[in-house]
Each structure stands twice: as structure tokens, then as C-alpha cells.
PDB file of C-alpha atoms in Angstrom:
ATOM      1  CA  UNK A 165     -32.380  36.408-137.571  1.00 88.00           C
ATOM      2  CA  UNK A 166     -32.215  39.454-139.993  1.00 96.00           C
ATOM      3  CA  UNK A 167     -30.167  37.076-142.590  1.00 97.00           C
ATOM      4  CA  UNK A 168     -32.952  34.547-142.449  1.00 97.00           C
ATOM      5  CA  UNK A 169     -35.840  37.543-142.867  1.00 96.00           C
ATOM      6  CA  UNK A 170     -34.126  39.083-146.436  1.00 96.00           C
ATOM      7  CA  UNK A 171     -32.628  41.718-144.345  1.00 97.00           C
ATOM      8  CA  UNK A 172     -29.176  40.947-145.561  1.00 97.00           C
ATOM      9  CA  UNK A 173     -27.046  44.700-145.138  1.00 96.00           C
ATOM     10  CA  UNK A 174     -28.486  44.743-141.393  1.00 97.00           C
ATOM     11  CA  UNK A 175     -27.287  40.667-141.169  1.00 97.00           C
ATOM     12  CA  UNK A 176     -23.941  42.332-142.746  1.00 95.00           C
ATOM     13  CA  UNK A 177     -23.279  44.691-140.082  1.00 95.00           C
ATOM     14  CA  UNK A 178     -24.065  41.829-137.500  1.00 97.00           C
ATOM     15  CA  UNK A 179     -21.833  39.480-138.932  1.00 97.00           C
ATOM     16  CA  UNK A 180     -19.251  42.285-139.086  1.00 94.00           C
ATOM     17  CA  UNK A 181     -19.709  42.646-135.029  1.00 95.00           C
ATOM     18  CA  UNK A 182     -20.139  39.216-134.176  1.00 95.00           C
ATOM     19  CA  UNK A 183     -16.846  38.979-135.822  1.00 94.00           C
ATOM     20  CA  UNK A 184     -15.048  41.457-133.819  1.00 92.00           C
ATOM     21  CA  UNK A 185     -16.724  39.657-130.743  1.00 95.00           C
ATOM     22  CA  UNK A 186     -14.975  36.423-131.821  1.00 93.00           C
ATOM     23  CA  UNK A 187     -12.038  37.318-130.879  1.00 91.00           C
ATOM     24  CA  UNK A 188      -9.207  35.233-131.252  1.00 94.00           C
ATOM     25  CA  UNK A 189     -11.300  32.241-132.321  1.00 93.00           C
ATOM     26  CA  UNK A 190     -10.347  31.803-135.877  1.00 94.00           C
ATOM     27  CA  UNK A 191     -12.680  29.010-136.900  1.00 93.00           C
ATOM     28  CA  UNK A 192     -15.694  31.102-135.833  1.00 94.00           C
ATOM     29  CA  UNK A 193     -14.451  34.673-137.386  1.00 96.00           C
ATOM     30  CA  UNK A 194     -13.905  32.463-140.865  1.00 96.00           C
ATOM     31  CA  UNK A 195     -17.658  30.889-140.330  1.00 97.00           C
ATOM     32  CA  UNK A 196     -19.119  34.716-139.694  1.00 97.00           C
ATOM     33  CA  UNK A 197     -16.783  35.784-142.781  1.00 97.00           C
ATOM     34  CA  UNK A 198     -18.504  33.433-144.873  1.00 97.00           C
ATOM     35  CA  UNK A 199     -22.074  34.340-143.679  1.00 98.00           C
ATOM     36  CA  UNK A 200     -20.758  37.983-144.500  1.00 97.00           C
ATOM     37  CA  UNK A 201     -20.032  36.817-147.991  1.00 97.00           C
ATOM     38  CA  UNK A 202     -23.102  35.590-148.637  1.00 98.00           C
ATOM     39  CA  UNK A 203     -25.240  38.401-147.335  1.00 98.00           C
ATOM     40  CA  UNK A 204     -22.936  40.263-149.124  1.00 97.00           C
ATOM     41  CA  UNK A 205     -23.702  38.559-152.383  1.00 97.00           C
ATOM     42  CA  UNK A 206     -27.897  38.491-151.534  1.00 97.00           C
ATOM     43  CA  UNK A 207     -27.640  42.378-151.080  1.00 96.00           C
ATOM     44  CA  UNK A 208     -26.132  42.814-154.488  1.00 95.00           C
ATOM     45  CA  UNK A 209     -28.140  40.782-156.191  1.00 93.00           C
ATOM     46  CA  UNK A 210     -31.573  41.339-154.713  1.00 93.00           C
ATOM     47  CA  UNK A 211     -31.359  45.656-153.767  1.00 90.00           C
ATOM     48  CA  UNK A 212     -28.612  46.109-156.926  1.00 88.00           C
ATOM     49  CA  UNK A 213     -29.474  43.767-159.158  1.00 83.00           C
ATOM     50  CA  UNK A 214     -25.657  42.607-159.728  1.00 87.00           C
ATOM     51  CA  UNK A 215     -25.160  39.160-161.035  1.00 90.00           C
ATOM     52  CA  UNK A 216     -21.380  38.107-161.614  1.00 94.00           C
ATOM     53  CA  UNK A 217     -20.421  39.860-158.037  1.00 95.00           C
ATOM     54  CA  UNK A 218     -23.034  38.074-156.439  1.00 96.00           C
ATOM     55  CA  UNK A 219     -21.693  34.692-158.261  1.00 97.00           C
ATOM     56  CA  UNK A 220     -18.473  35.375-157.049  1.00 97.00           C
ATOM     57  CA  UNK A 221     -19.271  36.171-153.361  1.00 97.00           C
ATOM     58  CA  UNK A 222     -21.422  33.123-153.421  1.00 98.00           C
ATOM     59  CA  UNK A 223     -18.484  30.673-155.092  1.00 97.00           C
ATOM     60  CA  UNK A 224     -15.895  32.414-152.517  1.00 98.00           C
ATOM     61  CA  UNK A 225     -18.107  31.668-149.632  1.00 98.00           C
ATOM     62  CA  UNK A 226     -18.707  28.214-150.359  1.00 97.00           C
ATOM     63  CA  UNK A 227     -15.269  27.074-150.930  1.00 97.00           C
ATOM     64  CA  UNK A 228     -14.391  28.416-147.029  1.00 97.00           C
ATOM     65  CA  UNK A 229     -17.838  26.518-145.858  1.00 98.00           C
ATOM     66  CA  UNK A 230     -16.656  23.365-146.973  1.00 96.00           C
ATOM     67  CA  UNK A 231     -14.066  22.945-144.798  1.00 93.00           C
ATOM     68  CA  UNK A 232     -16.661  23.295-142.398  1.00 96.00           C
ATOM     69  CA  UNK A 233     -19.029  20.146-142.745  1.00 96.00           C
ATOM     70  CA  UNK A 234     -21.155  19.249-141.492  1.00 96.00           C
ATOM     71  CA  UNK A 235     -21.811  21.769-138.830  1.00 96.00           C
ATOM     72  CA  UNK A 236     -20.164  24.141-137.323  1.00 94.00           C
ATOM     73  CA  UNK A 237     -20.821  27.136-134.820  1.00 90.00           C
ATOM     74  CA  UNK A 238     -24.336  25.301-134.196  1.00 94.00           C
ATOM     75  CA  UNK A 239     -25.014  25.652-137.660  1.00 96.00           C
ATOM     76  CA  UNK A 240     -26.113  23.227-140.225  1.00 97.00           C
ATOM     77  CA  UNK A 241     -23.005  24.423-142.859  1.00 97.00           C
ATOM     78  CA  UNK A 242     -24.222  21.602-145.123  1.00 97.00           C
ATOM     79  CA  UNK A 243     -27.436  22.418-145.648  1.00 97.00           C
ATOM     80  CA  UNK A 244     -26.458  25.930-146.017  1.00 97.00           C
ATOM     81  CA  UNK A 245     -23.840  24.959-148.831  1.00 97.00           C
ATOM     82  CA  UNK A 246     -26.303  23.013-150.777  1.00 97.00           C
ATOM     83  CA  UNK A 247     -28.826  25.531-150.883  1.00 97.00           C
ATOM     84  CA  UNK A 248     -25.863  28.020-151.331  1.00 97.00           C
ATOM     85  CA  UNK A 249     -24.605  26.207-154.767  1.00 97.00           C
ATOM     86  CA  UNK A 250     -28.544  25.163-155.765  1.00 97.00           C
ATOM     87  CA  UNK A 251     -29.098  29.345-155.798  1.00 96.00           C
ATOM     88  CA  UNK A 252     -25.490  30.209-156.915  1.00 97.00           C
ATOM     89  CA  UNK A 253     -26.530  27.970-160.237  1.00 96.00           C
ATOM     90  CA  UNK A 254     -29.931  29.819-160.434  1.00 93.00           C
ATOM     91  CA  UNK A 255     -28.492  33.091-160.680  1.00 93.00           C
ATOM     92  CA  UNK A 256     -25.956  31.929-163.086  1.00 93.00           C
ATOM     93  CA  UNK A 257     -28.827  30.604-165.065  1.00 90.00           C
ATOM     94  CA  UNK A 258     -30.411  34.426-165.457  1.00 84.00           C
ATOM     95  CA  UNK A 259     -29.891  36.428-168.237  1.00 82.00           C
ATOM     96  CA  UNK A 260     -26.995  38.422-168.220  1.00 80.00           C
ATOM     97  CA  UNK A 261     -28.943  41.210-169.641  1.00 75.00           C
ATOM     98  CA  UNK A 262     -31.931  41.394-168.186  1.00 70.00           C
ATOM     99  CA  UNK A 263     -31.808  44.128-165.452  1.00 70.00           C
ATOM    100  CA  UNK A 264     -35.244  45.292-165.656  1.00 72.00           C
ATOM    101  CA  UNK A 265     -39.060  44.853-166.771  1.00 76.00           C
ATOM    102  CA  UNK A 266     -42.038  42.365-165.542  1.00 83.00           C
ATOM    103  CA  UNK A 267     -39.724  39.457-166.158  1.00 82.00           C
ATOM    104  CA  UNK A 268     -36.660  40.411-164.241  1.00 81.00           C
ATOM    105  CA  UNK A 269     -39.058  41.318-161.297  1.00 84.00           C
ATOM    106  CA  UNK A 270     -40.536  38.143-161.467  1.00 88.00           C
ATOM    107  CA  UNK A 271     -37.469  36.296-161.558  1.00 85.00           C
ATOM    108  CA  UNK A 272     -35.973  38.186-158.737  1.00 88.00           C
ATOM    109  CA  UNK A 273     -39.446  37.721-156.424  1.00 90.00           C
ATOM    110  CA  UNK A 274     -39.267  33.559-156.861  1.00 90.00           C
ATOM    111  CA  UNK A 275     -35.169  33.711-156.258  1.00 92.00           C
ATOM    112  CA  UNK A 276     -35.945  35.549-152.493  1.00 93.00           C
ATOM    113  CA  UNK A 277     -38.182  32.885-151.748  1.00 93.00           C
ATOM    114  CA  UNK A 278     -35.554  30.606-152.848  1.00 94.00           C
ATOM    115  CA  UNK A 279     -32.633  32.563-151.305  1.00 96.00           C
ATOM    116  CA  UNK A 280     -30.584  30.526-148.864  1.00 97.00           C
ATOM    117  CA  UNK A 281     -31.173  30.495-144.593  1.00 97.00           C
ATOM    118  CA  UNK A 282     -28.762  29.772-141.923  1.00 97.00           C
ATOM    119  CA  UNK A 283     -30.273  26.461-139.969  1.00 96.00           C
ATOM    120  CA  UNK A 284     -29.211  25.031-136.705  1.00 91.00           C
ATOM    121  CA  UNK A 285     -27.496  22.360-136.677  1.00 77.00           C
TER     122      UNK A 285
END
């Protein structure tokens, strides 16, 4: 899964799709709207380095997951949201200033391998 693999615009434009393939199942386009979000949010932070937008994507997509506990779609929506607000607090935790040097690249190479996944569940 491209999401899954860092390769969050190309998991954008899927989401976007799958969403259209939905059709008039509402639960499921909300579900793929909230996976949007947060590739949304990982794209900003990780190719842009934006901060606050990616905070608020993040805090937007978890508050439509948690209607969705435990699982939903076949996917483990509580895992997600715990590693969603464990990283959400991470980035909130950077610097608001620090956009560029050895630091900021370090921070930003242990926050991918930290970065949130979309489990079965």
C-alpha cells in the first residue's frame, strides 16, 4: 500500500478514487476521507516541512476515526488512532522554527520511521 511505503500524495490520489468508488456508502467515503487527511498531513510535513497544517489535518482526522472503533472497513482504526495521536504529539513537540539544518533532517528521518500505517483489522 503506497500510504504504508511513505508514498503519501500517490496514497492521496487513491484515497481520492477509492472514494468516488464508494459510492453511496457514507461510512466508507468518511473512513477514506480520513485516510486522505492524514496522508494529507504526512505529505506536508515530510516533502514541505509544514508543522501546524500537518497538526491540524492530523487532529481533524482523528476526531472522524473515533467514531470508528475499533475497526472499520477491515481496518484496525484503533491502532491507527493511537499511533495517529502518539505522532500528532511528536510533531507538536518540534521546534516551531526549525525548518532546516542537520538537526531538522534528523528529526524528520526518525519521525518517517515513526509515521503512522494503516493495519488490518
Amino acid at each position: 500500500m503506497a500510504f504504508n511505503r511513505g508514498a503519501y500524495f500517490e496514497a492521496a490520489e487513491m484515497f481520492e478514487t477509492a472514494s468516488h468508488a464508494a459510492g453511496n456508502d457514507n461510512d466508507l467515503k468518511a473512513l477514506i476521507a480520513a485516510f486522505n487527511q492524514v496522508a494529507a498531513a504526512l505529505h506536508l510535513r515530510f516533502e514541505r516541512g509544514g508543522r501546524q497544517a500537518s497538526i491540524n489535518l492530523m487532529s481533524q482526522a482523528m476526531l472522524a476515526l473515533d467514531d470508528m472503533k475499533p475497526a472499520r472497513g477491515g481496518v484496525d482504526v484503533e491502532r491507527l488512532c493511537v499511533e495517529l495521536a502518539a505522532y500528532t504529539e511528536e510533531v507538536r513537540a518540534a521546534p516551531r522554527d526549525e525548518r532546516d539544518g542537520l538537526k531538522h533532517r534528523a528529526r524528520i528521518f526518525l519521525e518517517r520511521r515513526r509515521a503512522p500505517k494503516i493495519n488490518r483489522g
